[in-house]
Amino acid sequence: MIFHINVPDKSIVPALQDKIDNLAKPKGSLGRLEELAVQIGTIQQTLSPTLNHPQNIVFAADHGVVVEGVSFSAPEVTAQQTYNFTRGGGGVNMFARQHHFGLKIVDVGVNADFGDLPGLIQRKIRKGTRNYRYEPAMTPDEMETALRIGAETVDLVHSEGTNIVSFGELGMANTSASSLWMTFFTGIPLKACVGAGSGLSHAGIEHKYQVLNEAMSKYTGDHSPADIMRWFGGYEMVAAVGGMLRAAELKMVIIIDGFIMTNCVLAASRLYPEVLEYCIFGHQGDEAGHKLVLDYLKARPLLNLGLRLGEGTGAICAYPIIDSAVRMMNDMNSFQDAEVTKYF
């Protein structure tokens, strides 16, 4: 797919900063909120930004490499949690209700037949990727399809009035794929990129590392971003990349979730660096490599709560802070309006 992503026009920044500096408060006293307001105002090209109908999109798919024992969770958990999400019983459902998020659950490759399951967008490409310990996870056509599904899902939420979106994932063994993307795209040694995922022991982490290291050693592709994505990625991860790129193309604000979604935006930025201009990093998770990849991207996450659930939960938890930045721009009086003498 071809995306047309432009860097937002920065000529509005001085006017945004002037408005913020003239709100009835000490200059700079709202810290990070002021930075967020400048970023969102620049994305939307307005001095009065708005956040409309926030939505979180969860892409679900299975990974062929799960049979190698690289995940603490059983392979069937992907399908079981997909059912749970459609019934409103997941962590992501609870946070979405709390913070008034719309929620889309999209099957792009779960190893199950769901029938006509209410609440599930069925776009299955295949019942899980292939095992990249022995062969590429997906074909080029499958990767293209996953990118398109991600973009089309963002088109859907955009048509519903959404201008701020977050992404989540569901798929056992997807921290393994993320670790491989991370080491290929950053040059950080694989050992530092591999963590416990859903709860592996030290011995389990070492086994996971050995499997992934073997998979790396057998890689015979051309090292292009697209080739690395298809060789080691999951359908849900590639769909998230496509969604992020379409959201940036549509000038939407993107909230980035944890380790897996951070590596998805890392991959997206290898294709289109401009995507990072639209991203707010929600949190630093508890997966071993997350801080390293955030530091590589020079990203400053809003929260650090030790989360490692995925699903977009950390991004949704960060939303109230982003909302506060926008409310500051629209709801606070200026010194002139409040008839308060400037005190900076």
mmCIF file of C-alpha atoms in Angstrom, residues 39-279:
data_model
loop_
_atom_site.group_PDB
_atom_site.id
_atom_site.type_symbol
_atom_site.label_atom_id
_atom_site.label_comp_id
_atom_site.label_asym_id
_atom_site.label_seq_id
_atom_site.Cartn_x
_atom_site.Cartn_y
_atom_site.Cartn_z
ATOM 1 C CA GLN A 39 1.454 18.669 19.503
ATOM 2 C CA ILE A 40 -2.292 18.125 19.157
ATOM 3 C CA GLY A 41 -2.924 21.695 18.040
ATOM 4 C CA THR A 42 -0.215 21.268 15.417
ATOM 5 C CA ILE A 43 -1.686 17.989 14.176
ATOM 6 C CA GLN A 44 -5.147 19.542 13.918
ATOM 7 C CA GLN A 45 -3.860 22.976 12.771
ATOM 8 C CA THR A 46 -6.023 24.856 15.269
ATOM 9 C CA LEU A 47 -5.640 26.866 18.476
ATOM 10 C CA SER A 48 -8.705 25.067 19.866
ATOM 11 C CA PRO A 49 -8.114 21.339 19.350
ATOM 12 C CA THR A 50 -10.777 18.743 20.088
ATOM 13 C CA LEU A 51 -10.821 15.024 20.848
ATOM 14 C CA ASN A 52 -13.801 13.353 19.208
ATOM 15 C CA HIS A 53 -15.151 9.843 19.859
ATOM 16 C CA PRO A 54 -11.906 8.100 20.912
ATOM 17 C CA GLN A 55 -11.710 4.472 19.832
ATOM 18 C CA ASN A 56 -9.393 1.528 20.488
ATOM 19 C CA ILE A 57 -8.892 -1.129 17.817
ATOM 20 C CA VAL A 58 -7.764 -4.601 18.903
ATOM 21 C CA PHE A 59 -6.411 -6.858 16.165
ATOM 22 C CA ALA A 60 -6.303 -10.574 17.038
ATOM 23 C CA ALA A 61 -4.254 -13.347 15.408
ATOM 24 C CA ASP A 62 -2.248 -16.442 16.235
ATOM 25 C CA HIS A 63 1.464 -17.059 15.638
ATOM 26 C CA GLY A 64 2.860 -20.303 14.239
ATOM 27 C CA VAL A 65 5.946 -20.078 16.452
ATOM 28 C CA VAL A 66 3.792 -20.603 19.564
ATOM 29 C CA VAL A 67 4.309 -24.375 19.192
ATOM 30 C CA GLU A 68 7.969 -23.820 20.120
ATOM 31 C CA GLY A 69 7.080 -23.023 23.741
ATOM 32 C CA VAL A 70 7.975 -19.333 23.557
ATOM 33 C CA SER A 71 4.812 -18.194 25.370
ATOM 34 C CA PHE A 72 3.630 -18.897 28.905
ATOM 35 C CA SER A 73 0.035 -18.807 27.658
ATOM 36 C CA ALA A 74 -1.535 -21.749 25.859
ATOM 37 C CA PRO A 75 -2.213 -21.296 22.116
ATOM 38 C CA GLU A 76 -5.986 -21.545 22.579
ATOM 39 C CA VAL A 77 -6.001 -18.432 24.769
ATOM 40 C CA THR A 78 -6.131 -16.167 21.705
ATOM 41 C CA ALA A 79 -9.513 -17.570 20.662
ATOM 42 C CA GLN A 80 -10.795 -17.731 24.241
ATOM 43 C CA GLN A 81 -9.932 -14.092 24.902
ATOM 44 C CA THR A 82 -11.446 -13.056 21.586
ATOM 45 C CA TYR A 83 -14.755 -14.517 22.784
ATOM 46 C CA ASN A 84 -14.259 -12.774 26.133
ATOM 47 C CA PHE A 85 -13.658 -9.382 24.509
ATOM 48 C CA THR A 86 -16.787 -9.628 22.386
ATOM 49 C CA ARG A 87 -18.758 -10.281 25.590
ATOM 50 C CA GLY A 88 -17.295 -7.274 27.354
ATOM 51 C CA GLY A 89 -15.258 -9.197 29.931
ATOM 52 C CA GLY A 90 -11.654 -8.209 29.180
ATOM 53 C CA GLY A 91 -9.376 -5.639 30.722
ATOM 54 C CA VAL A 92 -9.648 -3.581 27.567
ATOM 55 C CA ASN A 93 -13.450 -3.653 27.809
ATOM 56 C CA MET A 94 -13.363 -2.330 31.363
ATOM 57 C CA PHE A 95 -11.010 0.530 30.539
ATOM 58 C CA ALA A 96 -12.936 1.367 27.370
ATOM 59 C CA ARG A 97 -16.142 1.656 29.387
ATOM 60 C CA GLN A 98 -14.451 3.750 32.058
ATOM 61 C CA HIS A 99 -12.970 6.245 29.620
ATOM 62 C CA HIS A 100 -15.839 6.223 27.100
ATOM 63 C CA PHE A 101 -13.883 4.640 24.247
ATOM 64 C CA GLY A 102 -15.422 2.894 21.306
ATOM 65 C CA LEU A 103 -13.948 -0.583 20.875
ATOM 66 C CA LYS A 104 -13.419 -2.613 17.717
ATOM 67 C CA ILE A 105 -12.299 -6.269 17.893
ATOM 68 C CA VAL A 106 -10.930 -7.522 14.568
ATOM 69 C CA ASP A 107 -10.004 -11.144 13.792
ATOM 70 C CA VAL A 108 -7.202 -11.093 11.237
ATOM 71 C CA GLY A 109 -5.818 -14.568 11.910
ATOM 72 C CA VAL A 110 -7.118 -16.399 14.981
ATOM 73 C CA ASN A 111 -6.851 -20.179 14.808
ATOM 74 C CA ALA A 112 -10.575 -20.727 15.393
ATOM 75 C CA ASP A 113 -13.931 -20.591 13.678
ATOM 76 C CA PHE A 114 -16.172 -18.014 15.343
ATOM 77 C CA GLY A 115 -19.283 -18.372 13.233
ATOM 78 C CA ASP A 116 -21.487 -15.310 13.292
ATOM 79 C CA LEU A 117 -20.096 -13.903 16.549
ATOM 80 C CA PRO A 118 -21.673 -10.567 17.517
ATOM 81 C CA GLY A 119 -19.152 -7.847 18.244
ATOM 82 C CA LEU A 120 -16.377 -9.341 16.108
ATOM 83 C CA ILE A 121 -15.167 -7.866 12.814
ATOM 84 C CA GLN A 122 -14.149 -10.961 10.854
ATOM 85 C CA ARG A 123 -11.289 -10.343 8.436
ATOM 86 C CA LYS A 124 -9.333 -13.563 8.899
ATOM 87 C CA ILE A 125 -6.388 -13.918 6.524
ATOM 88 C CA ARG A 126 -5.338 -17.383 7.677
ATOM 89 C CA LYS A 127 -5.594 -19.413 10.891
ATOM 90 C CA GLY A 128 -2.308 -18.108 12.257
ATOM 91 C CA THR A 129 1.009 -17.320 10.666
ATOM 92 C CA ARG A 130 3.572 -19.951 9.725
ATOM 93 C CA ASN A 131 6.368 -20.876 12.121
ATOM 94 C CA TYR A 132 9.204 -18.459 11.357
ATOM 95 C CA ARG A 133 11.683 -20.795 13.010
ATOM 96 C CA TYR A 134 11.561 -22.637 9.691
ATOM 97 C CA GLU A 135 9.971 -20.336 7.088
ATOM 98 C CA PRO A 136 8.594 -16.811 6.661
ATOM 99 C CA ALA A 137 5.558 -16.112 8.817
ATOM 100 C CA MET A 138 3.516 -14.763 5.911
ATOM 101 C CA THR A 139 3.621 -14.231 2.181
ATOM 102 C CA PRO A 140 3.972 -10.775 0.640
ATOM 103 C CA ASP A 141 0.298 -10.910 -0.426
ATOM 104 C CA GLU A 142 -0.785 -11.794 3.109
ATOM 105 C CA MET A 143 1.215 -8.918 4.522
ATOM 106 C CA GLU A 144 -0.377 -6.551 2.023
ATOM 107 C CA THR A 145 -3.804 -7.821 3.024
ATOM 108 C CA ALA A 146 -3.046 -7.252 6.710
ATOM 109 C CA LEU A 147 -1.910 -3.686 6.010
ATOM 110 C CA ARG A 148 -5.104 -3.059 4.045
ATOM 111 C CA ILE A 149 -7.325 -4.467 6.806
ATOM 112 C CA GLY A 150 -5.654 -2.172 9.313
ATOM 113 C CA ALA A 151 -6.113 0.853 7.096
ATOM 114 C CA GLU A 152 -9.744 -0.007 6.329
ATOM 115 C CA THR A 153 -10.547 -0.403 10.027
ATOM 116 C CA VAL A 154 -9.183 3.081 10.673
ATOM 117 C CA ASP A 155 -11.276 4.346 7.760
ATOM 118 C CA LEU A 156 -14.275 2.862 9.579
ATOM 119 C CA VAL A 157 -13.624 4.598 12.900
ATOM 120 C CA HIS A 158 -12.776 7.845 11.106
ATOM 121 C CA SER A 159 -16.127 7.675 9.319
ATOM 122 C CA GLU A 160 -17.748 7.405 12.758
ATOM 123 C CA GLY A 161 -16.240 10.741 13.776
ATOM 124 C CA THR A 162 -13.099 9.550 15.548
ATOM 125 C CA ASN A 163 -10.039 11.804 15.469
ATOM 126 C CA ILE A 164 -7.978 10.058 18.173
ATOM 127 C CA VAL A 165 -7.301 6.323 18.049
ATOM 128 C CA SER A 166 -5.306 3.702 19.908
ATOM 129 C CA PHE A 167 -4.409 0.160 18.952
ATOM 130 C CA GLY A 168 -4.127 -3.089 20.850
ATOM 131 C CA GLU A 169 -3.272 -6.664 20.057
ATOM 132 C CA LEU A 170 -4.245 -10.181 21.003
ATOM 133 C CA GLY A 171 -2.097 -13.143 20.010
ATOM 134 C CA MET A 172 -0.076 -15.626 22.003
ATOM 135 C CA ALA A 173 3.690 -15.333 21.229
ATOM 136 C CA ASN A 174 3.470 -11.817 19.813
ATOM 137 C CA THR A 175 6.163 -10.512 22.176
ATOM 138 C CA SER A 176 8.492 -12.919 20.356
ATOM 139 C CA ALA A 177 7.716 -11.361 16.982
ATOM 140 C CA SER A 178 8.063 -7.899 18.528
ATOM 141 C CA SER A 179 11.494 -8.763 19.935
ATOM 142 C CA LEU A 180 12.673 -9.807 16.483
ATOM 143 C CA TRP A 181 11.355 -6.646 14.837
ATOM 144 C CA MET A 182 13.031 -4.644 17.575
ATOM 145 C CA THR A 183 16.469 -6.172 17.151
ATOM 146 C CA PHE A 184 16.373 -5.929 13.341
ATOM 147 C CA PHE A 185 15.111 -2.323 13.284
ATOM 148 C CA THR A 186 17.233 -0.918 16.122
ATOM 149 C CA GLY A 187 20.382 -3.017 16.195
ATOM 150 C CA ILE A 188 19.858 -3.633 19.912
ATOM 151 C CA PRO A 189 21.086 -7.172 20.685
ATOM 152 C CA LEU A 190 18.317 -9.764 20.689
ATOM 153 C CA LYS A 191 19.136 -10.805 24.268
ATOM 154 C CA ALA A 192 18.118 -7.347 25.505
ATOM 155 C CA CYS A 193 14.892 -7.422 23.467
ATOM 156 C CA VAL A 194 13.543 -10.699 24.863
ATOM 157 C CA GLY A 195 11.414 -10.703 27.996
ATOM 158 C CA ALA A 196 8.902 -12.735 29.966
ATOM 159 C CA GLY A 197 5.885 -11.967 27.800
ATOM 160 C CA SER A 198 2.812 -13.289 29.579
ATOM 161 C CA GLY A 199 4.865 -14.747 32.439
ATOM 162 C CA LEU A 200 7.807 -16.949 31.443
ATOM 163 C CA SER A 201 10.333 -18.009 34.084
ATOM 164 C CA HIS A 202 14.053 -17.261 33.697
ATOM 165 C CA ALA A 203 14.476 -20.674 32.077
ATOM 166 C CA GLY A 204 11.530 -19.963 29.799
ATOM 167 C CA ILE A 205 13.016 -16.622 28.745
ATOM 168 C CA GLU A 206 16.304 -18.352 27.911
ATOM 169 C CA HIS A 207 14.472 -20.958 25.812
ATOM 170 C CA LYS A 208 12.550 -18.193 24.048
ATOM 171 C CA TYR A 209 15.820 -16.414 23.284
ATOM 172 C CA GLN A 210 17.381 -19.579 21.855
ATOM 173 C CA VAL A 211 14.407 -20.195 19.549
ATOM 174 C CA LEU A 212 14.377 -16.589 18.324
ATOM 175 C CA ASN A 213 18.147 -16.541 17.888
ATOM 176 C CA GLU A 214 17.903 -19.650 15.722
ATOM 177 C CA ALA A 215 15.131 -18.049 13.672
ATOM 178 C CA MET A 216 17.329 -14.967 13.152
ATOM 179 C CA SER A 217 20.254 -17.089 12.045
ATOM 180 C CA LYS A 218 18.115 -18.722 9.342
ATOM 181 C CA TYR A 219 16.843 -15.438 7.919
ATOM 182 C CA THR A 220 17.737 -15.158 4.224
ATOM 183 C CA GLY A 221 15.677 -12.133 3.202
ATOM 184 C CA ASP A 222 16.783 -8.764 1.858
ATOM 185 C CA HIS A 223 16.643 -6.926 5.235
ATOM 186 C CA SER A 224 14.143 -4.373 3.928
ATOM 187 C CA PRO A 225 11.556 -3.233 6.485
ATOM 188 C CA ALA A 226 8.728 -4.928 4.592
ATOM 189 C CA ASP A 227 10.630 -8.207 4.347
ATOM 190 C CA ILE A 228 11.456 -8.264 8.065
ATOM 191 C CA MET A 229 7.843 -7.465 8.895
ATOM 192 C CA ARG A 230 6.476 -10.336 6.823
ATOM 193 C CA TRP A 231 9.162 -12.858 7.822
ATOM 194 C CA PHE A 232 8.706 -12.518 11.579
ATOM 195 C CA GLY A 233 5.500 -10.555 12.186
ATOM 196 C CA GLY A 234 1.960 -11.462 13.120
ATOM 197 C CA TYR A 235 -1.100 -10.553 11.100
ATOM 198 C CA GLU A 236 -2.374 -8.487 14.038
ATOM 199 C CA MET A 237 0.915 -6.565 14.192
ATOM 200 C CA VAL A 238 1.004 -5.795 10.477
ATOM 201 C CA ALA A 239 -2.653 -4.741 10.631
ATOM 202 C CA ALA A 240 -1.743 -2.336 13.428
ATOM 203 C CA VAL A 241 1.055 -0.909 11.251
ATOM 204 C CA GLY A 242 -1.439 -0.328 8.450
ATOM 205 C CA GLY A 243 -3.854 1.266 10.885
ATOM 206 C CA MET A 244 -1.228 3.608 12.284
ATOM 207 C CA LEU A 245 -0.146 4.695 8.820
ATOM 208 C CA ARG A 246 -3.723 5.374 7.710
ATOM 209 C CA ALA A 247 -4.426 7.289 10.943
ATOM 210 C CA ALA A 248 -1.416 9.517 10.297
ATOM 211 C CA GLU A 249 -2.499 9.985 6.696
ATOM 212 C CA LEU A 250 -5.897 11.144 8.018
ATOM 213 C CA LYS A 251 -4.175 13.479 10.526
ATOM 214 C CA MET A 252 -5.547 11.635 13.537
ATOM 215 C CA VAL A 253 -3.891 11.607 16.950
ATOM 216 C CA ILE A 254 -2.476 8.132 17.680
ATOM 217 C CA ILE A 255 -1.953 6.849 21.227
ATOM 218 C CA ILE A 256 0.727 4.155 21.337
ATOM 219 C CA ASP A 257 0.287 1.322 23.834
ATOM 220 C CA GLY A 258 2.945 -1.063 25.160
ATOM 221 C CA PHE A 259 5.863 -3.155 23.949
ATOM 222 C CA ILE A 260 4.142 -4.719 20.955
ATOM 223 C CA MET A 261 2.478 -1.564 19.677
ATOM 224 C CA THR A 262 5.699 0.412 20.205
ATOM 225 C CA ASN A 263 7.466 -2.056 17.938
ATOM 226 C CA CYS A 264 4.610 -1.738 15.462
ATOM 227 C CA VAL A 265 5.060 2.027 15.273
ATOM 228 C CA LEU A 266 8.815 1.428 15.033
ATOM 229 C CA ALA A 267 8.140 -0.727 11.966
ATOM 230 C CA ALA A 268 5.694 1.850 10.606
ATOM 231 C CA SER A 269 8.329 4.548 10.992
ATOM 232 C CA ARG A 270 10.772 2.461 8.966
ATOM 233 C CA LEU A 271 8.294 2.727 6.096
ATOM 234 C CA TYR A 272 7.121 6.314 6.749
ATOM 235 C CA PRO A 273 9.139 8.263 9.378
ATOM 236 C CA GLU A 274 6.487 11.018 9.385
ATOM 237 C CA VAL A 275 4.083 8.748 11.302
ATOM 238 C CA LEU A 276 5.863 9.592 14.569
ATOM 239 C CA GLU A 277 4.649 13.192 14.366
ATOM 240 C CA TYR A 278 1.128 11.936 15.117
ATOM 241 C CA CYS A 279 2.031 9.657 18.028
#
